[in-house]
Coordinates of C-alpha atoms and ligand atoms in Angstrom, one line a residue:
X27 CA -12.6 11.8 -30.3
X28 CA -11.8 9.9 -33.5
X29 CA -12.2 6.2 -33.3
X30 CA -8.4 5.9 -34.1
X31 CA -7.6 8.1 -31.2
X32 CA -9.8 6.1 -28.9
X33 CA -8.1 2.9 -29.9
X34 CA -4.7 4.2 -29.2
X35 CA -3.1 2.9 -26.1
X36 CA -1.8 5.6 -23.6
X37 CA 1.6 4.7 -22.1
X38 CA 2.4 5.5 -18.5
X39 CA 5.1 8.1 -19.7
X40 CA 2.6 9.9 -21.9
X41 CA -0.1 10.0 -19.1
X42 CA 2.4 11.4 -16.7
X43 CA 3.4 14.1 -19.0
X44 CA -0.3 14.9 -19.9
X45 CA -0.9 15.3 -16.1
X46 CA 2.1 17.6 -15.7
X47 CA 1.0 19.8 -18.7
X48 CA -2.3 20.6 -16.9
X49 CA -0.3 22.5 -14.3
X50 CA 1.1 25.8 -15.5
X51 CA 4.7 26.2 -14.1
X52 CA 5.0 22.6 -13.2
X53 CA 8.7 21.7 -13.1
X54 CA 8.3 18.2 -14.2
X55 CA 10.2 16.8 -11.3
X56 CA 7.4 14.7 -9.8
X57 CA 6.7 13.4 -13.3
X58 CA 10.4 12.4 -13.6
X59 CA 10.2 10.7 -10.2
X60 CA 7.1 8.6 -11.2
X61 CA 8.7 7.6 -14.4
X62 CA 11.9 6.6 -12.4
X63 CA 9.7 4.4 -10.2
X64 CA 7.9 3.0 -13.2
X65 CA 11.3 1.8 -14.6
X66 CA 12.3 0.2 -11.3
X67 CA 8.9 -1.6 -11.2
X68 CA 9.6 -3.1 -14.6
X69 CA 13.0 -4.3 -13.5
X70 CA 11.6 -5.8 -10.2
X71 CA 8.7 -7.4 -12.2
X72 CA 11.1 -9.1 -14.4
X73 CA 13.1 -10.5 -11.4
X74 CA 9.9 -11.5 -9.6
X75 CA 8.8 -13.6 -12.5
X76 CA 12.1 -15.3 -12.6
X77 CA 12.0 -16.1 -8.9
X78 CA 11.0 -19.7 -9.4
X79 CA 13.7 -20.4 -11.8
X80 CA 16.3 -18.5 -9.8
X81 CA 15.5 -20.8 -6.9
X82 CA 16.3 -23.8 -9.1
X83 CA 19.5 -22.1 -10.2
X84 CA 20.5 -21.3 -6.6
X85 CA 18.9 -20.2 -3.4
X86 CA 19.3 -16.6 -2.1
X87 CA 22.6 -16.1 -0.5
X88 CA 24.3 -18.7 -2.7
X89 CA 26.0 -18.5 -6.1
X90 CA 24.0 -19.5 -9.2
X91 CA 25.3 -21.6 -12.1
X92 CA 26.6 -18.5 -13.9
X93 CA 28.7 -17.7 -10.8
X94 CA 26.5 -14.7 -9.9
X95 CA 25.5 -14.1 -6.3
X96 CA 21.7 -14.8 -5.9
X97 CA 20.2 -11.9 -4.0
X98 CA 17.1 -12.1 -1.9
X99 CA 14.3 -10.4 -3.9
X100 CA 13.5 -7.9 -1.2
X101 CA 17.1 -6.8 -1.1
X102 CA 17.2 -6.7 -4.9
X103 CA 13.9 -4.6 -5.0
X104 CA 15.2 -2.2 -2.4
X105 CA 18.4 -1.7 -4.4
X106 CA 16.5 -1.1 -7.7
X107 CA 14.2 1.4 -6.0
X108 CA 17.1 3.2 -4.4
X109 CA 18.8 3.4 -7.8
X110 CA 15.6 4.7 -9.3
X111 CA 15.2 7.4 -6.7
X112 CA 18.8 8.5 -7.1
X113 CA 18.5 9.0 -10.9
X114 CA 17.1 12.4 -11.1
X115 CA 18.7 13.9 -8.0
X116 CA 15.4 15.3 -6.8
X117 CA 15.0 13.1 -3.8
X118 CA 17.1 13.9 -0.7
X119 CA 15.6 11.4 1.8
X120 CA 14.3 7.8 1.5
X121 CA 12.8 5.7 4.1
X122 CA 12.6 2.0 3.4
X123 CA 11.1 -0.9 5.2
X124 CA 14.4 -2.6 4.5
X125 CA 16.6 0.0 6.2
X126 CA 16.4 0.7 9.9
X127 CA 17.8 4.2 9.3
X128 CA 16.6 7.0 7.0
X129 CA 18.8 7.1 3.8
X130 CA 20.2 10.4 3.0
X131 CA 20.6 10.5 -0.8
X132 CA 23.6 12.0 -2.6
X133 CA 21.5 15.0 -3.6
X134 CA 21.2 16.8 -0.3
X135 CA 19.0 19.5 -1.8
X136 CA 16.4 17.3 -3.5
X137 CA 12.9 18.4 -2.7
X138 CA 11.2 15.1 -2.2
X139 CA 11.1 12.6 0.6
X140 CA 10.1 9.0 -0.4
X141 CA 8.7 6.3 1.9
X142 CA 8.6 2.8 0.4
X143 CA 8.1 -0.9 1.0
X144 CA 10.1 -2.2 -2.0
X145 CA 8.7 -5.7 -1.8
X146 CA 5.7 -6.1 0.4
X147 CA 4.3 -9.6 1.3
X148 CA 7.7 -11.1 0.6
X149 CA 6.9 -14.2 2.7
X150 CA 4.5 -15.0 -0.2
X151 CA 7.3 -15.3 -2.8
X152 CA 8.0 -19.1 -2.1
X153 CA 4.4 -20.0 -2.7
X154 CA 3.9 -18.0 -5.9
X155 CA 1.4 -15.6 -4.4
X156 CA 1.2 -11.9 -5.5
X157 CA 3.5 -9.4 -3.9
X158 CA 4.0 -5.6 -4.4
X159 CA 5.9 -2.4 -4.0
X160 CA 4.3 0.6 -2.1
X161 CA 5.5 4.2 -2.1
X162 CA 4.4 7.5 -0.6
X163 CA 6.0 10.9 -1.8
X164 CA 6.2 14.0 0.2
X165 CA 7.7 17.5 -0.3
X166 CA 10.4 18.4 2.2
X167 CA 9.4 21.2 4.5
X168 CA 12.8 22.4 5.7
X169 CA 15.0 24.8 3.8
X170 CA 16.6 22.7 1.0
X171 CA 20.0 24.3 1.2
X172 CA 21.1 21.5 3.3
X173 CA 20.1 17.8 4.1
X174 CA 16.6 17.3 5.3
X175 CA 15.9 17.0 9.0
X176 CA 13.5 14.8 11.1
X177 CA 10.4 17.0 10.5
X178 CA 10.7 16.3 6.8
X179 CA 10.2 12.6 7.4
X180 CA 7.5 12.9 10.2
X181 CA 4.7 14.5 8.1
X182 CA 1.2 13.1 8.3
X183 CA -0.1 11.1 5.4
X184 CA -2.3 14.0 4.4
X185 CA 0.8 15.8 3.2
X186 CA 1.6 13.2 0.5
X187 CA 1.9 14.6 -3.0
X188 CA 1.8 11.2 -4.6
X189 CA 1.4 7.6 -3.6
X190 CA 1.2 4.3 -5.4
X191 CA 1.7 0.6 -5.6
X192 CA 2.9 -1.9 -8.1
X193 CA 1.2 -5.4 -7.9
X194 CA 3.2 -8.3 -9.3
X195 CA 0.2 -10.6 -9.9
X196 CA -1.1 -12.5 -12.9
X197 CA 0.0 -9.4 -14.6
X198 CA 2.0 -6.4 -13.2
X199 CA 0.0 -3.3 -12.6
X200 CA 1.1 0.0 -11.3
X201 CA -1.6 2.2 -9.6
X202 CA -0.9 5.8 -8.5
X203 CA -2.4 9.0 -7.5
X204 CA -1.1 12.5 -7.4
X205 CA -4.2 13.8 -5.8
X206 CA -6.3 14.0 -8.9
X207 CA -7.9 10.6 -9.0
X208 CA -6.4 7.2 -9.3
X209 CA -5.2 5.4 -12.5
X210 CA -3.8 2.0 -13.2
X211 CA -1.3 0.9 -15.9
X212 CA -0.7 -2.8 -16.9
X213 CA 2.7 -3.9 -18.0
X214 CA 2.9 -5.5 -21.5
X215 CA 6.0 -7.6 -20.8
X216 CA 6.6 -8.3 -24.4
X217 CA 7.6 -4.7 -25.1
X218 CA 8.3 -3.6 -21.5
X219 CA 5.8 -0.8 -21.5
X220 CA 3.0 0.2 -19.0
X221 CA -0.4 1.1 -20.7
X222 CA -3.3 2.8 -19.1
X223 CA -5.7 0.0 -18.4
X224 CA -7.8 1.4 -15.4
X225 CA -8.6 5.1 -15.9
X226 CA -10.0 7.2 -13.0
X227 CA -10.7 4.3 -10.7
X228 CA -13.6 4.7 -8.4
X229 CA -14.1 2.2 -5.5
X230 CA -17.7 1.1 -5.3
X231 CA -19.7 2.8 -2.5
X232 CA -20.5 -0.6 -1.1
X233 CA -18.9 -4.0 -1.6
X234 CA -19.8 -7.5 -0.3
X235 CA -16.3 -8.5 0.5
X236 CA -14.4 -8.4 3.8
X237 CA -10.7 -9.0 4.1
X238 CA -9.0 -9.6 7.4
X239 CA -6.9 -12.2 9.1
X240 CA -9.6 -13.9 11.0
X241 CA -7.2 -16.2 12.8
X242 CA -6.7 -13.3 15.2
X243 CA -10.4 -13.1 16.1
X244 CA -10.1 -13.8 19.8
X245 CA -7.7 -10.8 20.4
X246 CA -9.7 -8.1 18.5
X247 CA -11.8 -5.4 20.2
X248 CA -15.5 -6.4 20.8
X249 CA -16.7 -3.9 18.2
X250 CA -14.6 -5.5 15.4
X251 CA -15.6 -9.0 16.5
X252 CA -19.3 -7.9 16.3
X253 CA -18.8 -6.2 12.9
X254 CA -17.2 -9.4 11.4
X255 CA -20.1 -11.5 12.9
X256 CA -22.5 -9.1 11.2
X257 CA -20.6 -9.5 7.9
X258 CA -21.3 -13.3 8.2
X259 CA -24.9 -13.1 9.1
X260 CA -27.5 -14.3 6.7
X261 CA -29.6 -11.5 5.3
X262 CA -30.2 -11.5 1.6
X263 CA -31.7 -7.9 1.6
X264 CA -28.3 -6.5 2.7
X265 CA -26.2 -8.9 0.5
X266 CA -25.0 -10.8 3.6
X267 CA -23.2 -13.0 4.3
X268 CA -20.3 -11.1 2.6
X269 CA -17.6 -13.0 0.9
X270 CA -14.3 -13.4 2.9
X271 CA -11.1 -12.8 0.8
X272 CA -7.7 -12.7 2.4
X273 CA -4.4 -13.1 0.5
X274 CA -2.1 -11.9 3.1
X275 CA -0.4 -9.6 0.7
X276 CA -1.5 -6.0 1.4
X277 CA -1.1 -4.8 -2.2
X278 CA -3.1 -7.7 -3.6
X279 CA -5.8 -7.4 -0.9
X280 CA -6.1 -3.5 -1.3
X281 CA -6.1 -3.8 -5.1
X282 CA -9.1 -6.2 -5.0
X283 CA -10.8 -3.9 -2.5
X284 CA -10.3 -0.8 -4.7
X285 CA -11.7 -2.6 -7.7
X286 CA -14.5 -4.7 -6.1
X287 CA -15.3 -2.8 -2.9
X288 CA -15.7 -4.0 0.6
X289 CA -13.2 -3.7 3.4
X290 CA -9.5 -4.4 4.1
X291 CA -8.7 -4.4 7.8
X292 CA -5.5 -5.0 9.7
X293 CA -6.6 -4.0 13.2
X294 CA -5.0 -3.4 16.5
X295 CA -5.4 -6.4 18.8
X296 CA -4.5 -7.7 22.3
X297 CA -1.4 -9.4 20.8
X298 CA -0.5 -6.4 18.4
X299 CA -1.8 -3.3 20.1
X300 CA -0.6 -1.1 17.3
X301 CA -1.5 -3.4 14.5
X302 CA 1.1 -4.9 12.2
X303 CA 1.4 -2.8 9.2
X304 CA 3.6 0.3 8.9
X305 CA 1.9 3.7 8.9
X306 CA 4.3 5.5 6.4
X307 CA 4.9 3.0 3.7
X308 CA 2.0 0.6 3.9
X309 CA -1.1 2.3 5.5
X310 CA -0.8 6.0 4.4
X311 CA 0.0 5.4 0.7
X312 CA -3.0 3.0 0.5
X313 CA -5.2 5.5 2.4
X314 CA -4.4 8.2 -0.1
X315 CA -5.2 6.0 -3.0
X316 CA -8.5 4.7 -1.5
X317 CA -9.6 8.2 -0.6
X318 CA -8.8 9.6 -4.0
X319 CA -10.9 6.7 -5.4
X320 CA -13.9 7.9 -3.2
X321 CA -13.3 5.4 -0.3
X322 CA -12.4 5.8 3.3
X323 CA -9.4 4.9 5.5
X324 CA -9.7 5.2 9.2
X325 CA -8.2 4.3 12.5
X326 CA -9.7 2.4 15.4
X327 CA -11.4 5.6 16.7
X328 CA -13.1 6.3 13.3
X329 CA -10.7 9.2 12.6
X330 CA -9.0 9.8 9.2
X331 CA -5.9 7.7 9.1
X332 CA -3.9 10.2 7.1
X333 CA -4.3 12.7 10.0
X334 CA -2.5 10.3 12.4
X335 CA 0.5 12.0 14.1
X336 CA 3.8 10.5 12.9
X337 CA 6.3 9.9 15.8
X338 CA 8.6 7.4 14.2
X339 CA 9.4 6.5 10.6
X340 CA 8.7 2.8 11.1
X341 CA 5.7 3.2 13.3
X342 CA 2.9 0.6 13.1
X343 CA -0.7 1.4 12.8
X344 CA -4.1 -0.3 12.5
X345 CA -5.9 0.3 9.4
X346 CA -9.5 0.1 8.2
X347 CA -10.0 0.9 4.6
X348 CA -12.5 0.5 1.8
X349 CA -15.9 1.4 0.5
X350 CA -17.5 4.2 2.3
X351 CA -20.7 2.4 3.3
X352 CA -18.8 -0.6 4.7
X353 CA -16.3 1.5 6.6
X354 CA -18.9 3.7 8.1
X355 CA -20.9 0.5 9.2
X356 CA -17.7 -0.9 10.7
X357 CA -17.0 2.4 12.5
X358 CA -20.4 2.3 14.0
X359 CA -19.8 -1.1 15.5
X360 CA -16.5 -0.1 16.9
X361 CA -18.0 3.1 18.5
X362 CA -21.0 1.2 20.0
X363 CA -18.9 -1.5 21.7
X364 CA -15.9 0.7 22.6
X365 CA -16.0 0.5 26.3
X366 CA -16.2 -3.4 26.4
X367 CA -13.1 -5.5 27.0
X368 CA -12.0 -7.7 24.1
X369 CA -12.8 -11.5 24.0
X370 CA -12.0 -13.9 26.8
X371 CA -8.5 -13.5 28.1
X372 CA -6.1 -16.5 27.4
X373 CA -6.2 -17.3 31.2
X374 CA -10.0 -17.6 31.1
X375 CA -9.8 -19.8 27.9
X376 CA -7.3 -22.0 29.6
X377 CA -9.6 -22.4 32.7
X378 CA -12.6 -23.2 30.4
X379 CA -10.7 -26.1 28.8
X380 CA -9.5 -27.7 32.0
Ligands
LIG22 P1 5.8 -7.8 5.3 O1 6.0 -6.3 5.2 O2 6.8 -8.5 6.3 O3 5.7 -8.4 4.0 O4 4.3 -8.0 6.0 C1 3.3 -7.2 5.5 C2 2.2 -8.2 5.1 C3 1.1 -7.5 4.3 O5 1.3 -7.5 3.0 C4 -0.1 -8.2 4.7 O6 -1.2 -7.4 4.6 C5 0.2 -8.6 6.1 O7 1.6 -8.7 6.2 C6 -0.3 -10.0 6.4 O8 -0.1 -10.3 7.7 P2 -0.7 -11.6 8.5 O9 0.1 -12.7 8.0 O10 -0.4 -11.3 10.0 O11 -2.1 -11.7 8.2
LIG23 MG1 5.6 -4.7 4.1

């Protein structure tokens, strides 16, 4: 490769087309869809960066000084993504965190089904903390003469043909996979273009970070409690204690885990038996990315998360994902202490304090 070529920046568009050209007979539809999502991401990014000033000019639901209605950012992002997905008429069904029902797109015969969380972590907007967009793309399985049916939406994560996220952080970065590795593109806002910045991302085999909302400790399973205690023990030879990092914004927490290694866990618990996060537009897309980068994403039984049966479009799921070595160690703890009941019940705690 000539030095000139090496120095040349690759745009998201170019990269997508290059990927498509590797498949003989590829129609270019998936490429088009990814480009449409990239465009929506740019528009959302611009709006996210304006959020603070928008607040000065008028709170969501009110009218700003220009007389325009100020929309909540999550509603705005949902609309932008829906417009993007409608552009190329290749998506027939969209399931969004923002909409209770599935959205049947105008193009009834489109071959793709898209799950999305248009603005994840939106409770963090008010405090200037990173937020993100997550998406998972499936091919419909029913005959596409007519509108898709339920089975088209209830496919396991392993059937995803592409998945990605956009992180609106100190810079905006789009990370996606089509099942051939993971690549990341950073937005240059001055020219409105995404450039390849993280090519063929591999998650470290091991990382000394753990990311979990530890406030819920008392309602976790004994195995998870023991694993987190293990993470905090002092043992230089195994790089412990690990460092705790929890932003409370899944896209940001997973992005750090992808680049630095370690674990991101949102577990089942006594108070949230099915966890909190949504299987189809939070857990599965991230699981696909992490696996493609060489990591693991499992459930509480140590089984592959992407094989989890899908019963409802908005179903919740626990998720344990990250570096192979860390996830395997965590799974060992979960298995070893499986039969034990979780920490002291609230009643017992009350008794102990009176
Ligand atoms: P949201 O979809 O309502 O924004 O909630 C999802 C977010 C994730 O980004 C994050 O991982 C999690 O909720 C944090 O939850 P908690 O505050 O319980 O730790
Ligand atoms: Mg969410």
